[in-house]
CSV table of C-alpha atoms in Angstrom, one decimal:
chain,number,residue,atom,x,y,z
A,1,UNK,CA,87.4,1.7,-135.5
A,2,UNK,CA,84.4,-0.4,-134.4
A,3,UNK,CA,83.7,-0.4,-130.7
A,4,UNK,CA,81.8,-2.9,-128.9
A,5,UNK,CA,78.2,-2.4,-129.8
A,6,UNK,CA,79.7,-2.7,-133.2
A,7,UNK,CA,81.2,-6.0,-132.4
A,8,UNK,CA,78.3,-7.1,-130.5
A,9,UNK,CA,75.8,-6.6,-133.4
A,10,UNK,CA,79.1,-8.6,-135.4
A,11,UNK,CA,78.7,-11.3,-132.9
A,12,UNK,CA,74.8,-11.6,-133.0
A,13,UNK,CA,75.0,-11.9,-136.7
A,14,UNK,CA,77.3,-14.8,-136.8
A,15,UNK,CA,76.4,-16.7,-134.2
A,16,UNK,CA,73.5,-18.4,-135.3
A,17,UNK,CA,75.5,-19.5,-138.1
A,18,UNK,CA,78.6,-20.6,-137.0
A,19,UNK,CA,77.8,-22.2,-133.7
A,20,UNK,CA,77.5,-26.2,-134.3
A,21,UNK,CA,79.6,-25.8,-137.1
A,22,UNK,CA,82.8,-27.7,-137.3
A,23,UNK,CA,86.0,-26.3,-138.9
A,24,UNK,CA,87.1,-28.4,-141.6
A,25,UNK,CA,90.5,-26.0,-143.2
A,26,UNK,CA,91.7,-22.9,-142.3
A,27,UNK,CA,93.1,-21.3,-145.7
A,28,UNK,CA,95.9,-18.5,-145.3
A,29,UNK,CA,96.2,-15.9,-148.0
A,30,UNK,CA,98.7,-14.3,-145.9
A,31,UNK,CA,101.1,-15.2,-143.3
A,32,UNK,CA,100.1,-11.7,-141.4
A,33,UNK,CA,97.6,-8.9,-140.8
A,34,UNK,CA,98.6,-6.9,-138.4
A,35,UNK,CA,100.4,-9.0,-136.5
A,36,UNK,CA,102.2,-12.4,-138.1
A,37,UNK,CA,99.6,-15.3,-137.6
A,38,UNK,CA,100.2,-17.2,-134.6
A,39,UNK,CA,102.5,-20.4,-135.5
A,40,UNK,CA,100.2,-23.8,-136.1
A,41,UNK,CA,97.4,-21.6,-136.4
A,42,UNK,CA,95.1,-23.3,-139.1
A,43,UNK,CA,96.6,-27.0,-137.7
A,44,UNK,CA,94.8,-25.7,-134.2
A,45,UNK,CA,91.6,-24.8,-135.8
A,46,UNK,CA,91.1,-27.6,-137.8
A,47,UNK,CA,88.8,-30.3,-137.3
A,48,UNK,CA,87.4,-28.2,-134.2
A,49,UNK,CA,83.9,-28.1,-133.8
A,50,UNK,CA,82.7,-24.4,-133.0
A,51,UNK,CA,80.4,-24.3,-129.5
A,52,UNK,CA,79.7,-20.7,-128.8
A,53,UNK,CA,80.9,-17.1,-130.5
A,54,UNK,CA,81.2,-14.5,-127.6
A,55,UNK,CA,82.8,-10.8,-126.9
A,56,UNK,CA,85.2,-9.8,-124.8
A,57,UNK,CA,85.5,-5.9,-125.0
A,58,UNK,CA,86.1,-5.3,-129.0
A,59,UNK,CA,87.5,-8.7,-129.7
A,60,UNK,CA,85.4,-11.6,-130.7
A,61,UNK,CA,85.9,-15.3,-129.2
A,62,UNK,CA,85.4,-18.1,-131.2
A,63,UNK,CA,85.2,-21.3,-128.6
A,64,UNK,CA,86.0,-24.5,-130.0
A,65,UNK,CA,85.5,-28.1,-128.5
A,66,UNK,CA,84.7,-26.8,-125.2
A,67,UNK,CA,84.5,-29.8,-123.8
A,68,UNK,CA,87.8,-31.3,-124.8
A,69,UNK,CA,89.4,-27.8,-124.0
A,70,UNK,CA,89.7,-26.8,-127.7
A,71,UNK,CA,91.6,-23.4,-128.4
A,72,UNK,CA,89.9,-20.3,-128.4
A,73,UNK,CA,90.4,-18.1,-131.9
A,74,UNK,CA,90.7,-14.5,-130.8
A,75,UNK,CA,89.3,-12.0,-133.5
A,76,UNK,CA,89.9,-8.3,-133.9
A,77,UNK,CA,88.2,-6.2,-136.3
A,78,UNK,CA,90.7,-3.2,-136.4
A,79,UNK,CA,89.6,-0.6,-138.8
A,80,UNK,CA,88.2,-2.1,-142.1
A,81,UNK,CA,87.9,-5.9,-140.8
A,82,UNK,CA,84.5,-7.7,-142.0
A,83,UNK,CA,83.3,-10.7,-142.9
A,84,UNK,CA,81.4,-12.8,-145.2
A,85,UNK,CA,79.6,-16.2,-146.2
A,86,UNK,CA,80.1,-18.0,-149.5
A,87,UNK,CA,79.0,-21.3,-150.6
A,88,UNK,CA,76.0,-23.0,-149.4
A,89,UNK,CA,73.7,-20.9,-147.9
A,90,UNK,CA,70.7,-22.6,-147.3
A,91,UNK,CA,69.8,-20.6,-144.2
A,92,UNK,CA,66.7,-20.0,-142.8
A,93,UNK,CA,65.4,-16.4,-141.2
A,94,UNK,CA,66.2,-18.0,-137.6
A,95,UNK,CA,69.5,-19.6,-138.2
A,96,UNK,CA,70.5,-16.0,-138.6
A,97,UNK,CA,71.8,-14.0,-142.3
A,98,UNK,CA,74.9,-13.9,-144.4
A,99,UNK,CA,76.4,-10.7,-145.9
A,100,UNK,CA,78.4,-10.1,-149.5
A,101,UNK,CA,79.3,-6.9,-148.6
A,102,UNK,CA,80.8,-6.3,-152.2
A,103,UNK,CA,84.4,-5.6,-150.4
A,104,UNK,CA,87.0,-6.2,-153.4
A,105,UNK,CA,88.4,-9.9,-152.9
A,106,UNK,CA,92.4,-9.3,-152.9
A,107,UNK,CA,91.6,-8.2,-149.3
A,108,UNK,CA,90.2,-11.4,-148.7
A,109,UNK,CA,92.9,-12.4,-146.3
A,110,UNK,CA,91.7,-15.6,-143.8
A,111,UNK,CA,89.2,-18.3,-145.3
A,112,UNK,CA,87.8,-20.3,-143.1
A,113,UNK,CA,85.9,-23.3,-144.9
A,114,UNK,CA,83.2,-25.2,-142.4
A,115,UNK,CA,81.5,-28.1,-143.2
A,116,UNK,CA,77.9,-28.4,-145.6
A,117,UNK,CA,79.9,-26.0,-147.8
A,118,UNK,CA,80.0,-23.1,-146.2
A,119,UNK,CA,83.4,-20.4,-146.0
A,120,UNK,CA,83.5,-17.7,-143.9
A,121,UNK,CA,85.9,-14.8,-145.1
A,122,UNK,CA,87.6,-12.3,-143.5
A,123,UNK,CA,88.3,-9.1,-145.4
A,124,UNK,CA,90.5,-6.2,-144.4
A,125,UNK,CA,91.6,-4.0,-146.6
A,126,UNK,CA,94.0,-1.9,-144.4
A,127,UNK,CA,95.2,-4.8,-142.4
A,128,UNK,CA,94.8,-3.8,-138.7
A,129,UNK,CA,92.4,-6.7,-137.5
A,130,UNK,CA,94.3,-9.6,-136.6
A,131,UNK,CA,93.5,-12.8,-135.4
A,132,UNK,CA,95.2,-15.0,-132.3
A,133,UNK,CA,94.2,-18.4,-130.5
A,134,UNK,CA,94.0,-18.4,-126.3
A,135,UNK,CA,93.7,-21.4,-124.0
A,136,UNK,CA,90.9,-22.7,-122.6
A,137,UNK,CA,90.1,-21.5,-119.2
A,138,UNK,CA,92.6,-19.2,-119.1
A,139,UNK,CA,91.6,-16.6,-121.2
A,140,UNK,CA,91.8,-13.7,-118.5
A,141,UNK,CA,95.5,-14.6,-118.2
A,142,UNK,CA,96.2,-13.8,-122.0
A,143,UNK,CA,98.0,-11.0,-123.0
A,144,UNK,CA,95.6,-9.0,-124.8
A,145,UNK,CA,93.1,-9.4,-121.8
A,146,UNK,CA,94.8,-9.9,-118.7
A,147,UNK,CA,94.7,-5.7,-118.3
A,148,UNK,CA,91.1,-5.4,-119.3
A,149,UNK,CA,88.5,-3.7,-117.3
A,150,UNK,CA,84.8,-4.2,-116.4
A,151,UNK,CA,82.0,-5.0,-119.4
A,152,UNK,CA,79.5,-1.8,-119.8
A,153,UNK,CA,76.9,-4.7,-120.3
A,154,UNK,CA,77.1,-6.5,-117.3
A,155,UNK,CA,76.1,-6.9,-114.2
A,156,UNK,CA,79.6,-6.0,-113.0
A,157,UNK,CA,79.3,-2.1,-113.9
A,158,UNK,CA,78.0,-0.3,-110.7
A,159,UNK,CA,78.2,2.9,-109.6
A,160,UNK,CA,79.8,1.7,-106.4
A,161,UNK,CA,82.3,-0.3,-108.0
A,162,UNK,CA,83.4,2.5,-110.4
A,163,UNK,CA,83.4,4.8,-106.7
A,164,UNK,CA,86.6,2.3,-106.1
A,165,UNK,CA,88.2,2.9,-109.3
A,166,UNK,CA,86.9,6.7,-109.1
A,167,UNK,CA,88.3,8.0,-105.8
A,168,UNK,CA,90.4,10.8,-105.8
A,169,UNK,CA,91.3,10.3,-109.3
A,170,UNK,CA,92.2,14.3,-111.0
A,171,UNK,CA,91.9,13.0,-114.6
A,172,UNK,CA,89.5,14.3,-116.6
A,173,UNK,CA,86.2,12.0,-116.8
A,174,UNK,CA,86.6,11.3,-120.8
A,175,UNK,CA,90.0,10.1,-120.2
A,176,UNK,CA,89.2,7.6,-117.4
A,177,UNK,CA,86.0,6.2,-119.3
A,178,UNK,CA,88.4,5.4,-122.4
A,179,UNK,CA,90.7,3.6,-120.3
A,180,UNK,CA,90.3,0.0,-121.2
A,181,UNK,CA,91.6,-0.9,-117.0
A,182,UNK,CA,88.6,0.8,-116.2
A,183,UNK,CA,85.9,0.0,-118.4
A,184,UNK,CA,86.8,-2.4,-121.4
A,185,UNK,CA,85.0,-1.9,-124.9
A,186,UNK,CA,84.1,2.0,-124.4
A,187,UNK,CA,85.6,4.3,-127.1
A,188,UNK,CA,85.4,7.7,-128.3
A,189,UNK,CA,81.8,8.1,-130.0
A,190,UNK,CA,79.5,6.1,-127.2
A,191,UNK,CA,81.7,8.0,-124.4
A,192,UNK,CA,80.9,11.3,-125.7
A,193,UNK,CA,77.5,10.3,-126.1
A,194,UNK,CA,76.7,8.9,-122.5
A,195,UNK,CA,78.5,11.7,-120.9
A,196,UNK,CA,75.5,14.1,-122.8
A,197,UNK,CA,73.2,11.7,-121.3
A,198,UNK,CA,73.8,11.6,-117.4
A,199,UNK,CA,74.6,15.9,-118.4
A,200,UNK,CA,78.4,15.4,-117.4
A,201,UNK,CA,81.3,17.2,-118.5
A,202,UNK,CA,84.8,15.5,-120.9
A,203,UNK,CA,86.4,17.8,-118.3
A,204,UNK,CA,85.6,17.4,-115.0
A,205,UNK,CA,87.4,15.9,-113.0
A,206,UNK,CA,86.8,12.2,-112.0
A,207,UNK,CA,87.2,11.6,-108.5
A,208,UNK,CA,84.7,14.4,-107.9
A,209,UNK,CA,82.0,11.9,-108.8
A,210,UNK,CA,82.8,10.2,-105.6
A,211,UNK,CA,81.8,11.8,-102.1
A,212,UNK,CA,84.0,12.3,-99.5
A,213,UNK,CA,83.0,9.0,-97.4
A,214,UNK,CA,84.1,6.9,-100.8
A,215,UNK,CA,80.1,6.3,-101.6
A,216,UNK,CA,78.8,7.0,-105.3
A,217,UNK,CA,77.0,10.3,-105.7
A,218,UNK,CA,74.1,10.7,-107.5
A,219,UNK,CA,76.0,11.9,-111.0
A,220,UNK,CA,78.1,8.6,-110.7
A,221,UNK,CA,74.7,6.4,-110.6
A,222,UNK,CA,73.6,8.9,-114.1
A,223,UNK,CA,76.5,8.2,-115.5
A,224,UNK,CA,76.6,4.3,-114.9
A,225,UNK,CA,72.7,4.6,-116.1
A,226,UNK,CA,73.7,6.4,-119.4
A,227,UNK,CA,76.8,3.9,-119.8
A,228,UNK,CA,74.7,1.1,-120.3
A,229,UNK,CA,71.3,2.9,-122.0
A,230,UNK,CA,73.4,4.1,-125.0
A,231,UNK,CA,75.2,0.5,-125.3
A,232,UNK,CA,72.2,-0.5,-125.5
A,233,UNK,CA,70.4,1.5,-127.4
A,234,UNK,CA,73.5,1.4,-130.2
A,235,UNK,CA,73.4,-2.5,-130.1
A,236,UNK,CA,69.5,-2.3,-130.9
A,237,UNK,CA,70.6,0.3,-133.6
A,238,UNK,CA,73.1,-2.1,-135.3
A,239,UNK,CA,75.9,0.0,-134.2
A,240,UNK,CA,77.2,3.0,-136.1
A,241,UNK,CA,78.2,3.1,-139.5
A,242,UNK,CA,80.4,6.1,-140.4
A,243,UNK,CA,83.0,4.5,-142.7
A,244,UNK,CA,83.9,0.7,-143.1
A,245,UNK,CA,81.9,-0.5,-140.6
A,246,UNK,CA,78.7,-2.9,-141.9
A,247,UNK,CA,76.8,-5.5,-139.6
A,248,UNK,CA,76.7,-9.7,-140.1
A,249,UNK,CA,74.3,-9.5,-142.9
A,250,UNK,CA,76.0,-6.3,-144.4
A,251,UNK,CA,73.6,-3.9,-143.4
A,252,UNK,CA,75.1,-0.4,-141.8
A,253,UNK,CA,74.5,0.1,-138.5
A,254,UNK,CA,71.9,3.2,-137.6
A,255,UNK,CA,72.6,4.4,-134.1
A,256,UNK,CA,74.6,7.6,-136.1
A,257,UNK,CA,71.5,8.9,-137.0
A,258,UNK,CA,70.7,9.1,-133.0
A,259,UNK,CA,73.5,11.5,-131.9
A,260,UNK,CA,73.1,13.8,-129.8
A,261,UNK,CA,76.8,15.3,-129.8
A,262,UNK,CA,79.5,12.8,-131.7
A,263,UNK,CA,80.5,14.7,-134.7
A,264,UNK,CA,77.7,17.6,-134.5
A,265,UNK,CA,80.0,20.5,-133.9
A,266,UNK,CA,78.3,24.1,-134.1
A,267,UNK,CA,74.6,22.1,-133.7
A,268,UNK,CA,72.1,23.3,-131.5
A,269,UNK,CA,72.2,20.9,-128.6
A,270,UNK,CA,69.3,18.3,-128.8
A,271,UNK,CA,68.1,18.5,-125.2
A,272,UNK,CA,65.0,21.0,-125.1
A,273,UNK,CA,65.4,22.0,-121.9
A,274,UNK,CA,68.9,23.3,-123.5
A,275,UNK,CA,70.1,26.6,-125.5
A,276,UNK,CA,73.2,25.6,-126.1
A,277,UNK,CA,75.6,24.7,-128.8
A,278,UNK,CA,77.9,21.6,-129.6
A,279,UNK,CA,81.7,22.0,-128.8
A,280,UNK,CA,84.4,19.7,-130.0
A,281,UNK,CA,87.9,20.2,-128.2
A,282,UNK,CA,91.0,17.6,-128.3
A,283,UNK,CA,91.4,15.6,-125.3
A,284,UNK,CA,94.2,12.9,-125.5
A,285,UNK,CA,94.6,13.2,-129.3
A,286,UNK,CA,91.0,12.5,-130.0
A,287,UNK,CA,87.8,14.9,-130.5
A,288,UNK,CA,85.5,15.4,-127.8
A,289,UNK,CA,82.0,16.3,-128.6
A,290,UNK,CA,79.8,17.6,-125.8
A,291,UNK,CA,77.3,20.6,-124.9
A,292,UNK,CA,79.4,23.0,-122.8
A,293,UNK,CA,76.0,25.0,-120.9
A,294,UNK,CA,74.3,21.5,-119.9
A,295,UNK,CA,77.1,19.1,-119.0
A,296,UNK,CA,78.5,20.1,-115.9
């Protein structure tokens, strides 16, 4: 399932295309995808002028009318959810690129038709994306975010704010950095992969990454340092493509080919200073990569 430098690179890559746009019908193929389609959905949409695309976590926000309040379309991906552009396309390199990912067209599910002739199409073959609208200025209150934690990209994410949510906690690190209360848009491959980075074991436990007077110690600040590097670093990448996944102009992503642990079992670990050799265990249902001799 994507994660958020996934969606990010998603976000980037329709942007420049569909901000300034306005909405002129919103076609439904299908009264669900995962979820039933919010009642009055397309009447909301249409006629709305789109202002800005943004990210919250792994959903993307489409802000209408801002302004005059407009509703806000709420997008999830799920597991096999991309889009495309049809019809007039007469883009240039910095209004951004389109994408025919080649995806077979009875999964074309949500059509979205803006004006000049242009569609954008939402695919999803397996159906777990789904789409919702929020309300203006109270986005934060909605359901699907009112439980979410702290971006890994902004300014927000300290060391001695994740001391607070640290402190005397006895799960095991991996856990809590999955928890979306914690940190929102974190998930299974770029946790295992900044926990090799700041040299930190899936096991430890958490709260002993906060010292006995509540301050951050110094593995805390690596970790916070890794957290936001290998975002980083996988949104410059394009993500990760390992199945479904493929980027706004239907390029894969190339950050897999930069792993140091995720799904590199029985390799040598990549860190020369380093003789050991990748484990995986199961922690919470899901595999855990990580270098047993240098993450402590």
């Amino acid at each position: 399932m994507p994660e958020l430098p996934e969606v990010e690179t998603i976000r980037r890559g329709l942007a420049p295309v569909l901000e300034g746009r306005s909405i002129e019908k919103v076609e439904l193929r299908r009264p669900d995808l995962r979820f039933p389609l919010p009642p009055g959905f397309a009447a909301a949409l249409e006629g709305r002028r789109i202002d800005h695309v943004g990210r919250r976590a792994k959903y993307l926000l489409v802000e209408t009318d801002i302004e005059a309040g407009g509703p806000i379309l709420i997008m999830h991906l799920g597991m096999t959810g991309s889009f495309r552009f049809e019809g007039s396309l007469n883009l240039t390199p910095a209004e951004g690129r389109y994408f025919d990912n080649k995806k077979k067209t009875i999964h074309d599910h949500v059509v979205f038709h803006l004006d000049g002739g242009l569609d954008l199409v939402f695919n999803d073959a397996r159906r777990f994306g789904f789409m919702a609208l929020g309300e203006a200025g109270h986005l934060e209150e909605h359901p699907l975010f009112a439980h979410l934690g702290l971006e890994p990209t902004g300014n927000a994410l300290s060391a001695a704010l994740l001391a607070t949510k640290f402190a005397g906690r006895k799960a095991p690190l991996k856990a809590v950095l999955m928890d979306q209360r914690v940190i929102a848009g974190l998930g299974n491959i770029y946790v295992c992969e900044a926990l090799w980075r700041a040299r930190l074991s899936p096991r430890r436990a958490t709260g002993t990454l906060v010292r006995r007077d509540g301050e951050p110690s110094s593995r805390l600040t690596r970790l916070v340092e890794a957290v936001r590097a290998v975002i980083a670093d996988a949104v410059a990448a394009g993500g990760s493509s390992l199945r479904d996944y493929v980027q706004a102009d239907g390029s894969v992503g190339r950050f897999q080919e930069s792993f140091a642990v995720y799904d590199r079992e029985d390799f040598p670990c990549p860190r020369p200073t380093c003789s050991g050799v990748v484990s995986r265990i199961v922690q919470s249902g899901r595999s855990t990569f990580y270098c047993p001799v240098c993450q402590r």
